[in-house]
């Protein structure tokens, strides 16, 4: 005896009745898009006409011309004979130099301040509260000018402060010892980075094995071998010499070492302290969002508070912390454009100089917008990916 399998319902043809909601919605969408296209076309035509009337050329051909502008503090090698394109690349590198290091330091400092606000120590909790409320309520530009003026008020190079051996702080900036990095050293560092990536894969495999049979497997031998021993062997085989360049005072300035210019140092301090105040509140609210029963259960097991925060509370709080943290990272990156107020030559400052020299205002502004849009989208993509990884998945 056979049973007839159910037949699929017949397909309905696509049709829209005159006067239906779908037709009205389609009409308004087409109308709005048409108006937007018409406005953009009008603005573009008007702009091109006005530029032609004033004999102002358009296009990005100027990027191939010699820049002729000095850039005092640059992460990449630069001289005024380079092109405007390379000057923009140097400006982007200077912006990333502030943004990346600022995000890392602001995250660390903000997390510590946020945890301190929940401390049982009354003095520490009150200090963290004053830190947050004070720095959040003062405009960032004023804080930036304060730190820059403070840097200029430091003693001259000959009377520089020396908090520890090899470190100098003066009105020339912060001078630190540095290690000479060449091609052989890059091979060793690349080996260490590769070993770290391999250890990450191995650690995930060890965790999966422990979840399967319940037997813990230590991962530190793999970390020691891949991140320490393997790069050391590569360094030994290649005969790499690690030379530390110690700064020393010669005449009226320092020679050797790594110099953080006063403009860069002031900008970094202002961005880190200002953003960390907001991050502290995000961390505090994220920790407080974890149910109280998690704390009580951990206390009943006799776990240390530091272990509870690291292994139980913070992993759950990250689901609340990460989304608003993304906004703070984007704010820090965009706030770095205030560097023009103190003379630090980031991409905005270099674009302004290019605009004044060439008159290519639209192109210069477009390049700034493209740079910040690209950086912001990169940060958003990474944070959204990380947020998806730590999100709770319903079974």
mmCIF file of C-alpha atoms in Angstrom:
data_model
loop_
_atom_site.group_PDB
_atom_site.id
_atom_site.type_symbol
_atom_site.label_atom_id
_atom_site.label_comp_id
_atom_site.label_asym_id
_atom_site.label_seq_id
_atom_site.Cartn_x
_atom_site.Cartn_y
_atom_site.Cartn_z
ATOM 1 C CA UNK A 1 0.000 0.000 0.000
ATOM 2 C CA UNK A 2 1.481 3.278 -1.041
ATOM 3 C CA UNK A 3 0.647 6.689 0.233
ATOM 4 C CA UNK A 4 0.685 9.692 -1.972
ATOM 5 C CA UNK A 5 3.316 12.203 -0.944
ATOM 6 C CA UNK A 6 1.926 15.655 -0.231
ATOM 7 C CA UNK A 7 2.170 17.945 -3.177
ATOM 8 C CA UNK A 8 3.783 21.367 -2.756
ATOM 9 C CA UNK A 9 1.388 24.271 -2.917
ATOM 10 C CA UNK A 10 1.128 25.870 -6.344
ATOM 11 C CA UNK A 11 3.341 28.853 -6.959
ATOM 12 C CA UNK A 12 1.637 32.170 -6.974
ATOM 13 C CA UNK A 13 2.550 34.572 -9.693
ATOM 14 C CA UNK A 14 4.109 37.872 -8.734
ATOM 15 C CA UNK A 15 1.514 40.573 -9.039
ATOM 16 C CA UNK A 16 0.791 43.865 -7.397
ATOM 17 C CA UNK A 17 -2.707 45.209 -7.368
ATOM 18 C CA UNK A 18 -3.174 48.819 -8.317
ATOM 19 C CA UNK A 19 -3.488 50.872 -5.159
ATOM 20 C CA UNK A 20 -2.035 48.144 -2.912
ATOM 21 C CA UNK A 21 0.353 48.825 -0.042
ATOM 22 C CA UNK A 22 3.255 47.175 -1.916
ATOM 23 C CA UNK A 23 2.815 49.437 -4.928
ATOM 24 C CA UNK A 24 2.646 52.540 -2.737
ATOM 25 C CA UNK A 25 5.766 51.470 -0.868
ATOM 26 C CA UNK A 26 7.635 50.821 -4.121
ATOM 27 C CA UNK A 27 6.540 54.209 -5.475
ATOM 28 C CA UNK A 28 7.845 56.117 -2.426
ATOM 29 C CA UNK A 29 11.143 54.212 -2.431
ATOM 30 C CA UNK A 30 11.722 55.004 -6.107
ATOM 31 C CA UNK A 31 10.790 58.637 -5.478
ATOM 32 C CA UNK A 32 13.187 59.016 -2.525
ATOM 33 C CA UNK A 33 16.054 57.365 -4.405
ATOM 34 C CA UNK A 34 15.375 59.537 -7.449
ATOM 35 C CA UNK A 35 15.404 62.731 -5.360
ATOM 36 C CA UNK A 36 18.669 61.685 -3.688
ATOM 37 C CA UNK A 37 20.309 60.970 -7.050
ATOM 38 C CA UNK A 38 19.056 64.285 -8.439
ATOM 39 C CA UNK A 39 20.433 66.238 -5.455
ATOM 40 C CA UNK A 40 23.830 64.533 -5.719
ATOM 41 C CA UNK A 41 23.956 65.157 -9.476
ATOM 42 C CA UNK A 42 23.057 68.827 -8.977
ATOM 43 C CA UNK A 43 25.714 69.322 -6.310
ATOM 44 C CA UNK A 44 28.347 67.571 -8.412
ATOM 45 C CA UNK A 45 27.485 69.589 -11.529
ATOM 46 C CA UNK A 46 27.437 72.842 -9.569
ATOM 47 C CA UNK A 47 30.795 72.054 -7.960
ATOM 48 C CA UNK A 48 32.466 71.170 -11.274
ATOM 49 C CA UNK A 49 31.069 74.326 -12.912
ATOM 50 C CA UNK A 50 32.306 76.598 -10.120
ATOM 51 C CA UNK A 51 35.737 74.973 -10.069
ATOM 52 C CA UNK A 52 36.038 75.352 -13.842
ATOM 53 C CA UNK A 53 35.004 79.011 -13.632
ATOM 54 C CA UNK A 54 37.786 79.613 -11.104
ATOM 55 C CA UNK A 55 40.268 77.562 -13.155
ATOM 56 C CA UNK A 56 40.790 75.086 -10.317
ATOM 57 C CA UNK A 57 41.765 71.666 -11.594
ATOM 58 C CA UNK A 58 40.219 68.569 -10.079
ATOM 59 C CA UNK A 59 41.557 65.070 -9.640
ATOM 60 C CA UNK A 60 44.281 63.338 -7.658
ATOM 61 C CA UNK A 61 47.185 63.970 -10.044
ATOM 62 C CA UNK A 62 48.742 66.284 -7.433
ATOM 63 C CA UNK A 63 49.589 63.241 -5.291
ATOM 64 C CA UNK A 64 52.493 62.492 -7.615
ATOM 65 C CA UNK A 65 54.076 65.922 -7.180
ATOM 66 C CA UNK A 66 56.833 66.785 -4.707
ATOM 67 C CA UNK A 67 55.358 67.665 -1.319
ATOM 68 C CA UNK A 68 57.993 70.078 -0.057
ATOM 69 C CA UNK A 69 56.536 70.028 3.461
ATOM 70 C CA UNK A 70 58.559 69.055 6.547
ATOM 71 C CA UNK A 71 57.297 66.336 8.898
ATOM 72 C CA UNK A 72 59.243 66.432 12.135
ATOM 73 C CA UNK A 73 57.886 63.361 13.941
ATOM 74 C CA UNK A 74 57.233 60.458 11.576
ATOM 75 C CA UNK A 75 57.109 56.717 12.082
ATOM 76 C CA UNK A 76 58.202 56.132 8.465
ATOM 77 C CA UNK A 77 61.216 57.585 6.692
ATOM 78 C CA UNK A 78 60.323 60.872 5.022
ATOM 79 C CA UNK A 79 61.937 63.941 3.503
ATOM 80 C CA UNK A 80 60.361 66.996 1.822
ATOM 81 C CA UNK A 81 61.369 65.715 -1.635
ATOM 82 C CA UNK A 82 58.884 62.845 -1.359
ATOM 83 C CA UNK A 83 55.486 63.026 -3.051
ATOM 84 C CA UNK A 84 52.210 64.137 -1.526
ATOM 85 C CA UNK A 85 51.074 60.526 -1.688
ATOM 86 C CA UNK A 86 53.914 59.390 0.567
ATOM 87 C CA UNK A 87 53.226 62.334 2.885
ATOM 88 C CA UNK A 88 49.635 61.079 3.228
ATOM 89 C CA UNK A 89 50.935 57.575 3.952
ATOM 90 C CA UNK A 90 53.192 58.999 6.671
ATOM 91 C CA UNK A 91 50.202 60.875 8.102
ATOM 92 C CA UNK A 92 48.109 57.698 8.151
ATOM 93 C CA UNK A 93 50.954 55.887 9.946
ATOM 94 C CA UNK A 94 51.128 58.683 12.533
ATOM 95 C CA UNK A 95 47.358 58.471 13.062
ATOM 96 C CA UNK A 96 47.504 54.693 13.494
ATOM 97 C CA UNK A 97 50.466 55.123 15.830
ATOM 98 C CA UNK A 98 48.258 57.163 18.142
ATOM 99 C CA UNK A 99 45.053 55.162 17.676
ATOM 100 C CA UNK A 100 46.404 51.629 18.134
ATOM 101 C CA UNK A 101 48.610 52.379 21.141
ATOM 102 C CA UNK A 102 45.903 54.611 22.616
ATOM 103 C CA UNK A 103 43.246 51.891 22.330
ATOM 104 C CA UNK A 104 45.470 49.346 24.079
ATOM 105 C CA UNK A 105 46.485 51.679 26.922
ATOM 106 C CA UNK A 106 42.965 53.102 27.376
ATOM 107 C CA UNK A 107 41.527 49.585 27.585
ATOM 108 C CA UNK A 108 44.018 48.533 30.252
ATOM 109 C CA UNK A 109 43.674 51.717 32.294
ATOM 110 C CA UNK A 110 39.889 51.885 31.927
ATOM 111 C CA UNK A 111 39.476 48.258 32.995
ATOM 112 C CA UNK A 112 41.580 48.820 36.101
ATOM 113 C CA UNK A 113 39.667 51.999 37.003
ATOM 114 C CA UNK A 114 36.314 50.298 36.401
ATOM 115 C CA UNK A 115 37.220 47.390 38.683
ATOM 116 C CA UNK A 116 38.555 49.847 41.275
ATOM 117 C CA UNK A 117 35.164 51.597 41.403
ATOM 118 C CA UNK A 118 33.699 48.344 42.743
ATOM 119 C CA UNK A 119 36.511 47.780 45.226
ATOM 120 C CA UNK A 120 35.750 47.221 48.893
ATOM 121 C CA UNK A 121 38.553 49.665 49.685
ATOM 122 C CA UNK A 122 36.762 52.961 50.298
ATOM 123 C CA UNK A 123 39.731 55.168 49.368
ATOM 124 C CA UNK A 124 40.436 53.298 46.115
ATOM 125 C CA UNK A 125 36.762 53.342 45.084
ATOM 126 C CA UNK A 126 36.432 57.083 45.809
ATOM 127 C CA UNK A 127 39.638 57.857 43.897
ATOM 128 C CA UNK A 128 38.354 55.916 40.875
ATOM 129 C CA UNK A 129 35.006 57.753 41.066
ATOM 130 C CA UNK A 130 36.728 61.159 41.177
ATOM 131 C CA UNK A 131 38.950 60.146 38.240
ATOM 132 C CA UNK A 132 35.940 59.176 36.121
ATOM 133 C CA UNK A 133 33.765 62.173 36.958
ATOM 134 C CA UNK A 134 36.588 64.698 36.616
ATOM 135 C CA UNK A 135 37.939 63.554 33.253
ATOM 136 C CA UNK A 136 34.532 62.901 31.679
ATOM 137 C CA UNK A 137 33.322 66.430 32.443
ATOM 138 C CA UNK A 138 36.312 68.337 31.025
ATOM 139 C CA UNK A 139 36.383 68.746 27.216
ATOM 140 C CA UNK A 140 39.079 66.707 25.521
ATOM 141 C CA UNK A 141 40.559 69.738 23.755
ATOM 142 C CA UNK A 142 41.187 71.471 27.097
ATOM 143 C CA UNK A 143 42.829 68.345 28.484
ATOM 144 C CA UNK A 144 44.990 68.095 25.368
ATOM 145 C CA UNK A 145 46.135 71.706 25.699
ATOM 146 C CA UNK A 146 46.791 71.168 29.426
ATOM 147 C CA UNK A 147 49.094 68.213 28.808
ATOM 148 C CA UNK A 148 50.876 69.994 25.962
ATOM 149 C CA UNK A 149 51.510 73.112 28.065
ATOM 150 C CA UNK A 150 52.689 70.855 30.885
ATOM 151 C CA UNK A 151 55.144 69.150 28.533
ATOM 152 C CA UNK A 152 56.506 72.529 27.431
ATOM 153 C CA UNK A 153 56.993 73.520 31.087
ATOM 154 C CA UNK A 154 59.316 70.581 31.764
ATOM 155 C CA UNK A 155 63.024 71.309 32.243
ATOM 156 C CA UNK A 156 65.402 71.568 29.302
ATOM 157 C CA UNK A 157 67.432 68.634 28.033
ATOM 158 C CA UNK A 158 70.439 69.350 30.254
ATOM 159 C CA UNK A 159 68.224 69.346 33.373
ATOM 160 C CA UNK A 160 65.988 66.482 32.202
ATOM 161 C CA UNK A 161 64.326 64.290 34.787
ATOM 162 C CA UNK A 162 65.683 60.753 34.980
ATOM 163 C CA UNK A 163 63.115 58.569 36.814
ATOM 164 C CA UNK A 164 65.085 55.401 36.003
ATOM 165 C CA UNK A 165 68.360 54.688 34.277
ATOM 166 C CA UNK A 166 68.208 55.323 30.540
ATOM 167 C CA UNK A 167 64.859 57.173 30.621
ATOM 168 C CA UNK A 168 64.727 60.978 30.292
ATOM 169 C CA UNK A 169 61.784 63.361 30.471
ATOM 170 C CA UNK A 170 62.188 66.955 29.331
ATOM 171 C CA UNK A 171 60.580 69.550 27.092
ATOM 172 C CA UNK A 172 62.012 67.550 24.186
ATOM 173 C CA UNK A 173 59.681 64.685 25.068
ATOM 174 C CA UNK A 174 60.126 61.236 26.566
ATOM 175 C CA UNK A 175 63.366 59.502 25.598
ATOM 176 C CA UNK A 176 63.593 55.725 26.044
ATOM 177 C CA UNK A 177 66.187 53.047 25.244
ATOM 178 C CA UNK A 178 65.511 51.237 21.973
ATOM 179 C CA UNK A 179 66.559 48.037 20.216
ATOM 180 C CA UNK A 180 67.910 48.185 16.682
ATOM 181 C CA UNK A 181 65.507 46.278 14.423
ATOM 182 C CA UNK A 182 66.741 44.986 11.073
ATOM 183 C CA UNK A 183 65.931 42.107 8.759
ATOM 184 C CA UNK A 184 67.462 39.392 11.022
ATOM 185 C CA UNK A 185 65.568 40.710 14.031
ATOM 186 C CA UNK A 186 62.340 40.749 12.002
ATOM 187 C CA UNK A 187 62.813 37.042 11.206
ATOM 188 C CA UNK A 188 63.038 36.273 14.921
ATOM 189 C CA UNK A 189 59.999 38.397 15.742
ATOM 190 C CA UNK A 190 58.085 36.778 12.881
ATOM 191 C CA UNK A 191 58.957 33.342 14.253
ATOM 192 C CA UNK A 192 57.655 34.380 17.675
ATOM 193 C CA UNK A 193 54.403 35.665 16.128
ATOM 194 C CA UNK A 194 53.980 32.422 14.157
ATOM 195 C CA UNK A 195 54.644 30.389 17.298
ATOM 196 C CA UNK A 196 52.008 32.396 19.145
ATOM 197 C CA UNK A 197 49.453 31.668 16.407
ATOM 198 C CA UNK A 198 50.285 27.940 16.466
ATOM 199 C CA UNK A 199 50.002 27.897 20.264
ATOM 200 C CA UNK A 200 46.536 29.461 19.988
ATOM 201 C CA UNK A 201 45.424 26.578 17.761
ATOM 202 C CA UNK A 202 47.003 23.996 20.082
ATOM 203 C CA UNK A 203 45.376 25.588 23.130
ATOM 204 C CA UNK A 204 41.949 25.352 21.514
ATOM 205 C CA UNK A 205 42.620 21.684 20.745
ATOM 206 C CA UNK A 206 43.693 21.003 24.342
ATOM 207 C CA UNK A 207 40.537 22.705 25.609
ATOM 208 C CA UNK A 208 38.395 20.582 23.288
ATOM 209 C CA UNK A 209 40.118 17.421 24.521
ATOM 210 C CA UNK A 210 39.527 18.425 28.148
ATOM 211 C CA UNK A 211 35.853 19.068 27.439
ATOM 212 C CA UNK A 212 35.610 15.593 25.889
ATOM 213 C CA UNK A 213 37.229 13.467 28.602
ATOM 214 C CA UNK A 214 37.589 15.869 31.558
ATOM 215 C CA UNK A 215 41.371 15.460 31.810
ATOM 216 C CA UNK A 216 43.253 18.770 32.076
ATOM 217 C CA UNK A 217 46.263 19.106 29.797
ATOM 218 C CA UNK A 218 48.862 21.817 30.518
ATOM 219 C CA UNK A 219 49.581 24.185 27.687
ATOM 220 C CA UNK A 220 52.596 26.008 29.085
ATOM 221 C CA UNK A 221 55.166 23.562 27.593
ATOM 222 C CA UNK A 222 53.854 24.349 24.109
ATOM 223 C CA UNK A 223 53.905 28.084 24.852
ATOM 224 C CA UNK A 224 57.460 27.892 26.162
ATOM 225 C CA UNK A 225 58.664 25.920 23.162
ATOM 226 C CA UNK A 226 56.888 27.883 20.433
ATOM 227 C CA UNK A 227 57.146 31.440 21.754
ATOM 228 C CA UNK A 228 60.476 31.347 23.609
ATOM 229 C CA UNK A 229 62.655 28.394 22.649
ATOM 230 C CA UNK A 230 61.951 28.377 18.894
ATOM 231 C CA UNK A 231 62.669 32.136 18.377
ATOM 232 C CA UNK A 232 65.805 31.757 20.514
ATOM 233 C CA UNK A 233 67.025 28.937 18.250
ATOM 234 C CA UNK A 234 66.322 31.011 15.142
ATOM 235 C CA UNK A 235 68.197 33.932 16.681
ATOM 236 C CA UNK A 236 71.134 31.645 17.496
ATOM 237 C CA UNK A 237 71.238 30.060 14.036
ATOM 238 C CA UNK A 238 71.073 33.412 12.245
ATOM 239 C CA UNK A 239 73.595 34.970 14.607
ATOM 240 C CA UNK A 240 71.284 37.865 15.431
ATOM 241 C CA UNK A 241 72.730 40.497 17.734
ATOM 242 C CA UNK A 242 70.312 42.410 19.916
ATOM 243 C CA UNK A 243 71.852 45.818 20.493
ATOM 244 C CA UNK A 244 70.244 48.247 22.917
ATOM 245 C CA UNK A 245 70.677 51.908 21.952
ATOM 246 C CA UNK A 246 70.924 53.946 25.139
ATOM 247 C CA UNK A 247 70.123 57.665 24.847
ATOM 248 C CA UNK A 248 72.800 60.109 25.895
ATOM 249 C CA UNK A 249 72.983 63.885 26.085
ATOM 250 C CA UNK A 250 75.195 65.540 23.491
ATOM 251 C CA UNK A 251 75.149 69.303 23.387
ATOM 252 C CA UNK A 252 71.601 70.515 23.781
ATOM 253 C CA UNK A 253 69.780 67.355 22.698
ATOM 254 C CA UNK A 254 69.736 63.584 23.115
ATOM 255 C CA UNK A 255 71.324 61.133 20.718
ATOM 256 C CA UNK A 256 70.215 57.506 20.376
ATOM 257 C CA UNK A 257 67.250 55.746 21.842
ATOM 258 C CA UNK A 258 63.584 56.250 21.062
ATOM 259 C CA UNK A 259 62.182 59.776 21.310
ATOM 260 C CA UNK A 260 58.485 60.418 21.858
ATOM 261 C CA UNK A 261 57.962 64.036 20.823
ATOM 262 C CA UNK A 262 56.084 66.331 23.239
ATOM 263 C CA UNK A 263 53.197 66.680 20.767
ATOM 264 C CA UNK A 264 52.775 62.930 20.384
ATOM 265 C CA UNK A 265 53.219 62.250 24.108
ATOM 266 C CA UNK A 266 50.689 64.920 25.114
ATOM 267 C CA UNK A 267 48.162 63.680 22.545
ATOM 268 C CA UNK A 268 48.555 60.090 23.685
ATOM 269 C CA UNK A 269 48.153 60.942 27.383
ATOM 270 C CA UNK A 270 45.062 63.076 26.748
ATOM 271 C CA UNK A 271 43.334 60.456 24.574
ATOM 272 C CA UNK A 272 44.154 57.595 26.949
ATOM 273 C CA UNK A 273 43.063 59.325 30.153
ATOM 274 C CA UNK A 274 39.896 60.800 28.618
ATOM 275 C CA UNK A 275 38.751 57.601 26.899
ATOM 276 C CA UNK A 276 39.666 55.405 29.872
ATOM 277 C CA UNK A 277 37.159 57.317 32.023
ATOM 278 C CA UNK A 278 34.328 56.232 29.713
ATOM 279 C CA UNK A 279 35.695 52.697 29.418
ATOM 280 C CA UNK A 280 35.793 52.475 33.220
ATOM 281 C CA UNK A 281 32.047 53.115 33.409
ATOM 282 C CA UNK A 282 31.414 50.533 30.696
ATOM 283 C CA UNK A 283 33.450 47.929 32.585
ATOM 284 C CA UNK A 284 31.745 48.781 35.882
ATOM 285 C CA UNK A 285 28.261 48.455 34.381
ATOM 286 C CA UNK A 286 29.241 45.218 32.646
ATOM 287 C CA UNK A 287 30.460 43.670 35.886
ATOM 288 C CA UNK A 288 27.343 44.799 37.744
ATOM 289 C CA UNK A 289 25.163 43.206 35.055
ATOM 290 C CA UNK A 290 26.372 39.736 36.072
ATOM 291 C CA UNK A 291 23.810 38.163 38.437
ATOM 292 C CA UNK A 292 24.684 38.297 42.114
ATOM 293 C CA UNK A 293 24.283 34.534 42.326
ATOM 294 C CA UNK A 294 27.505 34.096 40.328
ATOM 295 C CA UNK A 295 29.427 35.974 43.006
ATOM 296 C CA UNK A 296 27.736 34.029 45.811
ATOM 297 C CA UNK A 297 28.454 30.683 44.162
ATOM 298 C CA UNK A 298 32.120 31.584 43.648
ATOM 299 C CA UNK A 299 32.412 32.787 47.244
ATOM 300 C CA UNK A 300 30.811 29.554 48.471
ATOM 301 C CA UNK A 301 33.526 27.610 46.649
ATOM 302 C CA UNK A 302 36.196 29.684 48.379
ATOM 303 C CA UNK A 303 37.615 31.177 45.170
ATOM 304 C CA UNK A 304 39.869 34.215 45.305
ATOM 305 C CA UNK A 305 38.370 37.515 44.138
ATOM 306 C CA UNK A 306 40.992 37.934 41.409
ATOM 307 C CA UNK A 307 40.236 34.445 40.094
ATOM 308 C CA UNK A 308 36.495 35.139 40.176
ATOM 309 C CA UNK A 309 36.908 38.322 38.150
ATOM 310 C CA UNK A 310 39.249 36.760 35.595
ATOM 311 C CA UNK A 311 37.561 33.397 35.049
ATOM 312 C CA UNK A 312 33.890 33.865 35.993
ATOM 313 C CA UNK A 313 32.695 37.474 36.077
ATOM 314 C CA UNK A 314 34.578 39.208 33.243
ATOM 315 C CA UNK A 315 33.865 36.493 30.612
ATOM 316 C CA UNK A 316 30.142 36.969 31.270
ATOM 317 C CA UNK A 317 30.422 40.754 31.487
ATOM 318 C CA UNK A 318 32.127 40.955 28.090
ATOM 319 C CA UNK A 319 28.781 40.397 26.380
ATOM 320 C CA UNK A 320 27.655 43.713 27.856
ATOM 321 C CA UNK A 321 31.023 45.478 27.626
ATOM 322 C CA UNK A 322 32.070 44.850 24.012
ATOM 323 C CA UNK A 323 29.308 46.721 22.067
ATOM 324 C CA UNK A 324 29.710 50.111 23.832
ATOM 325 C CA UNK A 325 33.477 49.577 23.946
ATOM 326 C CA UNK A 326 33.468 49.612 20.144
ATOM 327 C CA UNK A 327 32.044 53.134 20.195
ATOM 328 C CA UNK A 328 34.821 54.299 22.513
ATOM 329 C CA UNK A 329 37.479 52.845 20.242
ATOM 330 C CA UNK A 330 35.932 54.699 17.309
ATOM 331 C CA UNK A 331 35.752 57.910 19.352
ATOM 332 C CA UNK A 332 39.410 57.664 20.317
ATOM 333 C CA UNK A 333 40.423 57.160 16.691
ATOM 334 C CA UNK A 334 38.369 60.120 15.467
ATOM 335 C CA UNK A 335 39.407 62.334 18.401
ATOM 336 C CA UNK A 336 43.035 61.896 17.315
ATOM 337 C CA UNK A 337 42.278 64.532 14.657
ATOM 338 C CA UNK A 338 42.557 67.128 17.469
ATOM 339 C CA UNK A 339 46.303 66.702 17.001
ATOM 340 C CA UNK A 340 46.256 69.779 14.742
ATOM 341 C CA UNK A 341 45.674 71.895 17.866
ATOM 342 C CA UNK A 342 49.159 71.131 19.202
ATOM 343 C CA UNK A 343 51.050 70.644 15.943
ATOM 344 C CA UNK A 344 51.281 66.858 15.784
ATOM 345 C CA UNK A 345 51.291 65.962 12.092
ATOM 346 C CA UNK A 346 48.680 63.280 11.643
ATOM 347 C CA UNK A 347 46.732 62.687 8.440
ATOM 348 C CA UNK A 348 44.422 65.664 9.114
ATOM 349 C CA UNK A 349 47.314 68.066 9.646
ATOM 350 C CA UNK A 350 49.132 66.863 6.528
ATOM 351 C CA UNK A 351 45.917 67.079 4.492
ATOM 352 C CA UNK A 352 45.391 70.663 5.667
ATOM 353 C CA UNK A 353 48.919 71.589 4.612
ATOM 354 C CA UNK A 354 48.381 69.882 1.255
ATOM 355 C CA UNK A 355 45.115 71.767 0.814
ATOM 356 C CA UNK A 356 46.841 75.110 1.431
ATOM 357 C CA UNK A 357 49.684 74.325 -0.961
ATOM 358 C CA UNK A 358 47.701 72.838 -3.842
ATOM 359 C CA UNK A 359 44.191 74.229 -3.442
ATOM 360 C CA UNK A 360 42.737 70.698 -3.869
ATOM 361 C CA UNK A 361 40.227 71.128 -1.066
ATOM 362 C CA UNK A 362 37.672 68.540 -2.169
ATOM 363 C CA UNK A 363 40.297 65.877 -2.818
ATOM 364 C CA UNK A 364 42.096 66.512 0.491
ATOM 365 C CA UNK A 365 38.864 66.328 2.494
ATOM 366 C CA UNK A 366 37.845 63.206 0.568
ATOM 367 C CA UNK A 367 41.146 61.530 1.475
ATOM 368 C CA UNK A 368 40.656 62.349 5.166
ATOM 369 C CA UNK A 369 37.129 60.934 5.068
ATOM 370 C CA UNK A 370 38.328 57.787 3.288
ATOM 371 C CA UNK A 371 41.116 57.215 5.824
ATOM 372 C CA UNK A 372 38.900 57.550 8.899
ATOM 373 C CA UNK A 373 36.108 55.564 7.258
ATOM 374 C CA UNK A 374 38.510 52.710 6.496
ATOM 375 C CA UNK A 375 40.007 52.685 10.006
ATOM 376 C CA UNK A 376 36.579 52.891 11.650
ATOM 377 C CA UNK A 377 35.151 50.091 9.516
ATOM 378 C CA UNK A 378 38.178 47.940 10.348
ATOM 379 C CA UNK A 379 37.668 48.481 14.083
ATOM 380 C CA UNK A 380 33.929 47.814 13.791
ATOM 381 C CA UNK A 381 34.493 44.638 11.776
ATOM 382 C CA UNK A 382 36.953 43.232 14.318
ATOM 383 C CA UNK A 383 34.805 44.127 17.334
ATOM 384 C CA UNK A 384 31.653 42.727 15.720
ATOM 385 C CA UNK A 385 33.516 39.512 14.929
ATOM 386 C CA UNK A 386 34.741 39.265 18.529
ATOM 387 C CA UNK A 387 31.280 40.074 19.880
ATOM 388 C CA UNK A 388 29.796 37.268 17.761
ATOM 389 C CA UNK A 389 32.377 34.808 19.122
ATOM 390 C CA UNK A 390 31.555 35.506 22.771
ATOM 391 C CA UNK A 391 27.790 35.755 22.284
ATOM 392 C CA UNK A 392 25.548 33.197 23.946
ATOM 393 C CA UNK A 393 24.280 30.597 21.483
ATOM 394 C CA UNK A 394 20.908 29.024 22.195
ATOM 395 C CA UNK A 395 20.684 25.280 21.747
#
